[in-house]
Amino acid sequence: MRNNTQNGRIAYIQSSWHSALLAHSRLAFYDRMAHHGWALNRIDTYDVPGAFEIPLMARRAALSGRYDAIVGAALVVNGGIYRHEFVAQAVVDGLMRVQLETNIPVFSMSLTPHHFHSHADHEKFFSDHLKHKGEEVADACEGMLNALNRFELDLPPNDAGQDAPGHR
């Protein structure tokens, strides 16, 4: 079985908008992946101008054959000019399409809050929330890579229907 923590690579693609807040999710992702046994030099980080550009970079990363998993991170907020939900939906749809077309798992850490203002209370709330989301996407990434490894080996799950945490 392939040991992803030793040989695998992950592309982490982040929007440049709200980068100070997104840094909380990225650092939490790194910490959690290290907890799962990944060396940080196995995770490549790419900054793109905005959320809309993430699917193209994800597709390039997937087609390169270099990555076992890809994460897209963005905070898409209502700027009052356009419906931000459409941007967020386009990003998620694009990431799903990349995943299905390339057979490389792609994870969205693209958040679209109903209300966001650059005030201290919102900054604090979203920095904490994004940290939690970074941990969640790391767990999902690790879990899916493990599931794909099990599938490749055609190993049945244990009696409970799930393997123990950390089982490879």
PDB file of C-alpha atoms in Angstrom:
ATOM      1  CA  MET A   1       0.000   0.000   0.000  1.00  0.00           C
ATOM      2  CA  ARG A   2       1.259   3.467  -0.812  1.00  0.00           C
ATOM      3  CA  ASN A   3       2.198   5.520   2.229  1.00  0.00           C
ATOM      4  CA  ASN A   4       0.959   8.985   1.272  1.00  0.00           C
ATOM      5  CA  THR A   5       2.715  10.650   4.190  1.00  0.00           C
ATOM      6  CA  GLN A   6       6.065   9.495   2.818  1.00  0.00           C
ATOM      7  CA  ASN A   7       5.564   9.710  -0.951  1.00  0.00           C
ATOM      8  CA  GLY A   8       2.442  11.740  -1.623  1.00  0.00           C
ATOM      9  CA  ARG A   9       2.072  15.413  -2.408  1.00  0.00           C
ATOM     10  CA  ILE A  10      -0.746  17.847  -1.793  1.00  0.00           C
ATOM     11  CA  ALA A  11      -1.424  21.123  -3.592  1.00  0.00           C
ATOM     12  CA  TYR A  12      -2.982  23.817  -1.387  1.00  0.00           C
ATOM     13  CA  ILE A  13      -4.423  26.599  -3.546  1.00  0.00           C
ATOM     14  CA  GLN A  14      -5.507  29.790  -1.813  1.00  0.00           C
ATOM     15  CA  SER A  15      -7.251  32.941  -2.962  1.00  0.00           C
ATOM     16  CA  SER A  16      -5.319  36.155  -2.299  1.00  0.00           C
ATOM     17  CA  TRP A  17      -8.498  37.929  -1.166  1.00  0.00           C
ATOM     18  CA  HIS A  18      -8.709  37.930   2.642  1.00  0.00           C
ATOM     19  CA  SER A  19      -5.321  36.204   2.815  1.00  0.00           C
ATOM     20  CA  ALA A  20      -4.729  37.250   6.437  1.00  0.00           C
ATOM     21  CA  LEU A  21      -7.883  35.423   7.507  1.00  0.00           C
ATOM     22  CA  LEU A  22      -7.238  32.465   5.212  1.00  0.00           C
ATOM     23  CA  ALA A  23      -3.788  32.097   6.769  1.00  0.00           C
ATOM     24  CA  HIS A  24      -5.567  30.698   9.843  1.00  0.00           C
ATOM     25  CA  SER A  25      -7.058  27.846   7.828  1.00  0.00           C
ATOM     26  CA  ARG A  26      -3.820  27.189   5.957  1.00  0.00           C
ATOM     27  CA  LEU A  27      -1.720  27.013   9.128  1.00  0.00           C
ATOM     28  CA  ALA A  28      -4.307  24.791  10.825  1.00  0.00           C
ATOM     29  CA  PHE A  29      -4.270  22.560   7.729  1.00  0.00           C
ATOM     30  CA  TYR A  30      -0.468  22.293   7.911  1.00  0.00           C
ATOM     31  CA  ASP A  31      -0.562  21.504  11.635  1.00  0.00           C
ATOM     32  CA  ARG A  32      -3.218  18.836  11.250  1.00  0.00           C
ATOM     33  CA  MET A  33      -1.482  17.233   8.272  1.00  0.00           C
ATOM     34  CA  ALA A  34       1.743  17.130  10.316  1.00  0.00           C
ATOM     35  CA  HIS A  35      -0.290  15.410  13.050  1.00  0.00           C
ATOM     36  CA  HIS A  36      -1.297  12.842  10.411  1.00  0.00           C
ATOM     37  CA  GLY A  37       2.391  12.302   9.619  1.00  0.00           C
ATOM     38  CA  TRP A  38       2.834  14.525   6.580  1.00  0.00           C
ATOM     39  CA  ALA A  39       6.058  16.490   6.185  1.00  0.00           C
ATOM     40  CA  LEU A  40       5.351  20.105   5.264  1.00  0.00           C
ATOM     41  CA  ASN A  41       7.707  19.854   2.295  1.00  0.00           C
ATOM     42  CA  ARG A  42       5.142  17.451   0.758  1.00  0.00           C
ATOM     43  CA  ILE A  43       2.536  20.250   0.654  1.00  0.00           C
ATOM     44  CA  ASP A  44       2.912  22.878  -2.076  1.00  0.00           C
ATOM     45  CA  THR A  45       1.032  26.145  -1.621  1.00  0.00           C
ATOM     46  CA  TYR A  46      -0.111  28.298  -4.519  1.00  0.00           C
ATOM     47  CA  ASP A  47      -1.689  31.740  -4.254  1.00  0.00           C
ATOM     48  CA  VAL A  48      -4.103  32.811  -6.967  1.00  0.00           C
ATOM     49  CA  PRO A  49      -5.741  36.234  -7.403  1.00  0.00           C
ATOM     50  CA  GLY A  50      -9.237  35.222  -6.302  1.00  0.00           C
ATOM     51  CA  ALA A  51     -11.580  32.329  -5.667  1.00  0.00           C
ATOM     52  CA  PHE A  52     -12.689  32.189  -9.297  1.00  0.00           C
ATOM     53  CA  GLU A  53      -9.153  31.203 -10.366  1.00  0.00           C
ATOM     54  CA  ILE A  54      -8.868  28.242  -7.977  1.00  0.00           C
ATOM     55  CA  PRO A  55     -10.507  25.609 -10.245  1.00  0.00           C
ATOM     56  CA  LEU A  56      -8.129  26.343 -13.137  1.00  0.00           C
ATOM     57  CA  MET A  57      -5.084  26.039 -10.873  1.00  0.00           C
ATOM     58  CA  ALA A  58      -6.571  22.868  -9.373  1.00  0.00           C
ATOM     59  CA  ARG A  59      -6.996  21.407 -12.848  1.00  0.00           C
ATOM     60  CA  ARG A  60      -3.416  22.252 -13.760  1.00  0.00           C
ATOM     61  CA  ALA A  61      -2.191  20.673 -10.533  1.00  0.00           C
ATOM     62  CA  ALA A  62      -4.276  17.543 -11.109  1.00  0.00           C
ATOM     63  CA  LEU A  63      -3.173  17.141 -14.726  1.00  0.00           C
ATOM     64  CA  SER A  64       0.482  17.550 -13.745  1.00  0.00           C
ATOM     65  CA  GLY A  65       0.366  14.081 -12.188  1.00  0.00           C
ATOM     66  CA  ARG A  66       2.349  15.418  -9.266  1.00  0.00           C
ATOM     67  CA  TYR A  67      -0.378  15.560  -6.617  1.00  0.00           C
ATOM     68  CA  ASP A  68      -2.382  12.969  -4.731  1.00  0.00           C
ATOM     69  CA  ALA A  69      -4.843  15.562  -3.418  1.00  0.00           C
ATOM     70  CA  ILE A  70      -5.704  19.210  -3.945  1.00  0.00           C
ATOM     71  CA  VAL A  71      -7.280  21.735  -1.570  1.00  0.00           C
ATOM     72  CA  GLY A  72      -8.866  25.022  -2.664  1.00  0.00           C
ATOM     73  CA  ALA A  73      -9.303  27.722  -0.004  1.00  0.00           C
ATOM     74  CA  ALA A  74     -11.242  30.974  -0.299  1.00  0.00           C
ATOM     75  CA  LEU A  75     -13.433  33.344   1.641  1.00  0.00           C
ATOM     76  CA  VAL A  76     -16.062  34.684  -0.761  1.00  0.00           C
ATOM     77  CA  VAL A  77     -17.915  37.594   0.807  1.00  0.00           C
ATOM     78  CA  ASN A  78     -20.737  39.859  -0.259  1.00  0.00           C
ATOM     79  CA  GLY A  79     -19.108  43.029  -1.517  1.00  0.00           C
ATOM     80  CA  GLY A  80     -22.463  44.549  -2.437  1.00  0.00           C
ATOM     81  CA  ILE A  81     -21.715  44.590  -6.167  1.00  0.00           C
ATOM     82  CA  TYR A  82     -22.629  41.076  -7.283  1.00  0.00           C
ATOM     83  CA  ARG A  83     -24.191  37.955  -5.821  1.00  0.00           C
ATOM     84  CA  HIS A  84     -21.242  36.290  -4.121  1.00  0.00           C
ATOM     85  CA  GLU A  85     -23.143  32.997  -3.931  1.00  0.00           C
ATOM     86  CA  PHE A  86     -22.724  32.632  -7.694  1.00  0.00           C
ATOM     87  CA  VAL A  87     -18.953  32.951  -7.408  1.00  0.00           C
ATOM     88  CA  ALA A  88     -18.822  30.430  -4.571  1.00  0.00           C
ATOM     89  CA  GLN A  89     -21.042  27.995  -6.499  1.00  0.00           C
ATOM     90  CA  ALA A  90     -18.865  28.331  -9.610  1.00  0.00           C
ATOM     91  CA  VAL A  91     -15.779  27.549  -7.519  1.00  0.00           C
ATOM     92  CA  VAL A  92     -17.301  24.471  -5.883  1.00  0.00           C
ATOM     93  CA  ASP A  93     -18.716  23.231  -9.203  1.00  0.00           C
ATOM     94  CA  GLY A  94     -15.338  23.752 -10.864  1.00  0.00           C
ATOM     95  CA  LEU A  95     -13.504  21.870  -8.130  1.00  0.00           C
ATOM     96  CA  MET A  96     -15.965  18.974  -8.334  1.00  0.00           C
ATOM     97  CA  ARG A  97     -15.531  18.827 -12.097  1.00  0.00           C
ATOM     98  CA  VAL A  98     -11.725  18.708 -11.714  1.00  0.00           C
ATOM     99  CA  GLN A  99     -12.038  15.884  -9.199  1.00  0.00           C
ATOM    100  CA  LEU A 100     -14.349  13.798 -11.367  1.00  0.00           C
ATOM    101  CA  GLU A 101     -12.445  14.411 -14.608  1.00  0.00           C
ATOM    102  CA  THR A 102      -8.967  13.708 -13.225  1.00  0.00           C
ATOM    103  CA  ASN A 103      -9.643  11.113 -10.514  1.00  0.00           C
ATOM    104  CA  ILE A 104      -7.640  13.220  -8.038  1.00  0.00           C
ATOM    105  CA  PRO A 105      -9.461  14.123  -4.807  1.00  0.00           C
ATOM    106  CA  VAL A 106     -10.138  17.857  -4.607  1.00  0.00           C
ATOM    107  CA  PHE A 107     -11.356  19.491  -1.400  1.00  0.00           C
ATOM    108  CA  SER A 108     -13.144  22.800  -1.040  1.00  0.00           C
ATOM    109  CA  MET A 109     -12.446  25.045   1.902  1.00  0.00           C
ATOM    110  CA  SER A 110     -14.400  27.819   0.191  1.00  0.00           C
ATOM    111  CA  LEU A 111     -16.625  29.651   2.657  1.00  0.00           C
ATOM    112  CA  THR A 112     -19.426  32.068   1.834  1.00  0.00           C
ATOM    113  CA  PRO A 113     -20.669  33.815   4.975  1.00  0.00           C
ATOM    114  CA  HIS A 114     -24.068  35.491   4.948  1.00  0.00           C
ATOM    115  CA  HIS A 115     -22.640  38.542   6.694  1.00  0.00           C
ATOM    116  CA  PHE A 116     -19.044  39.670   6.861  1.00  0.00           C
ATOM    117  CA  HIS A 117     -17.585  42.984   7.906  1.00  0.00           C
ATOM    118  CA  SER A 118     -13.980  43.914   8.581  1.00  0.00           C
ATOM    119  CA  HIS A 119     -14.688  44.670  12.227  1.00  0.00           C
ATOM    120  CA  ALA A 120     -12.800  43.143  15.130  1.00  0.00           C
ATOM    121  CA  ASP A 121     -15.675  40.889  16.187  1.00  0.00           C
ATOM    122  CA  HIS A 122     -16.122  39.431  12.686  1.00  0.00           C
ATOM    123  CA  GLU A 123     -12.360  39.099  12.197  1.00  0.00           C
ATOM    124  CA  LYS A 124     -12.093  37.130  15.457  1.00  0.00           C
ATOM    125  CA  PHE A 125     -15.086  34.923  14.665  1.00  0.00           C
ATOM    126  CA  PHE A 126     -13.889  34.102  11.156  1.00  0.00           C
ATOM    127  CA  SER A 127     -10.262  33.550  12.152  1.00  0.00           C
ATOM    128  CA  ASP A 128     -11.436  30.962  14.707  1.00  0.00           C
ATOM    129  CA  HIS A 129     -13.908  29.425  12.266  1.00  0.00           C
ATOM    130  CA  LEU A 130     -11.338  29.227   9.474  1.00  0.00           C
ATOM    131  CA  LYS A 131      -8.860  27.522  11.787  1.00  0.00           C
ATOM    132  CA  HIS A 132     -11.476  24.864  12.496  1.00  0.00           C
ATOM    133  CA  LYS A 133     -12.222  24.505   8.773  1.00  0.00           C
ATOM    134  CA  GLY A 134      -8.507  24.038   8.038  1.00  0.00           C
ATOM    135  CA  GLU A 135      -8.439  21.153  10.502  1.00  0.00           C
ATOM    136  CA  GLU A 136     -11.597  19.655   8.986  1.00  0.00           C
ATOM    137  CA  VAL A 137     -10.276  19.765   5.438  1.00  0.00           C
ATOM    138  CA  ALA A 138      -7.008  18.149   6.593  1.00  0.00           C
ATOM    139  CA  ASP A 139      -8.967  15.328   8.224  1.00  0.00           C
ATOM    140  CA  ALA A 140     -11.078  14.908   5.083  1.00  0.00           C
ATOM    141  CA  CYS A 141      -7.964  14.864   2.912  1.00  0.00           C
ATOM    142  CA  GLU A 142      -6.246  12.254   5.071  1.00  0.00           C
ATOM    143  CA  GLY A 143      -9.414  10.187   5.324  1.00  0.00           C
ATOM    144  CA  MET A 144     -10.047  10.168   1.587  1.00  0.00           C
ATOM    145  CA  LEU A 145      -6.452   9.290   0.735  1.00  0.00           C
ATOM    146  CA  ASN A 146      -6.673   6.389   3.182  1.00  0.00           C
ATOM    147  CA  ALA A 147     -10.004   5.296   1.683  1.00  0.00           C
ATOM    148  CA  LEU A 148      -8.540   5.375  -1.823  1.00  0.00           C
ATOM    149  CA  ASN A 149      -5.558   3.333  -0.661  1.00  0.00           C
ATOM    150  CA  ARG A 150      -7.886   0.741   0.875  1.00  0.00           C
ATOM    151  CA  PHE A 151      -9.941   0.665  -2.310  1.00  0.00           C
ATOM    152  CA  GLU A 152      -6.833   0.096  -4.407  1.00  0.00           C
ATOM    153  CA  LEU A 153      -5.950  -2.887  -2.259  1.00  0.00           C
ATOM    154  CA  ASP A 154      -9.565  -4.078  -2.195  1.00  0.00           C
ATOM    155  CA  LEU A 155      -9.495  -4.448   1.574  1.00  0.00           C
ATOM    156  CA  PRO A 156     -12.869  -4.819   3.262  1.00  0.00           C
ATOM    157  CA  PRO A 157     -13.624  -2.538   6.205  1.00  0.00           C
ATOM    158  CA  ASN A 158     -13.635  -4.018   9.704  1.00  0.00           C
ATOM    159  CA  ASP A 159     -16.816  -5.295  11.341  1.00  0.00           C
ATOM    160  CA  ALA A 160     -17.922  -1.796  12.323  1.00  0.00           C
ATOM    161  CA  GLY A 161     -17.744  -0.652   8.711  1.00  0.00           C
ATOM    162  CA  GLN A 162     -14.842   1.694   9.401  1.00  0.00           C
ATOM    163  CA  ASP A 163     -11.167   1.247   9.999  1.00  0.00           C
ATOM    164  CA  ALA A 164      -9.577   2.497  13.175  1.00  0.00           C
ATOM    165  CA  PRO A 165      -8.146   6.024  13.011  1.00  0.00           C
ATOM    166  CA  GLY A 166      -4.708   6.102  11.461  1.00  0.00           C
ATOM    167  CA  HIS A 167      -5.099   2.669   9.821  1.00  0.00           C
ATOM    168  CA  ARG A 168      -3.337   2.465   6.497  1.00  0.00           C
TER     169      ARG A 168
END
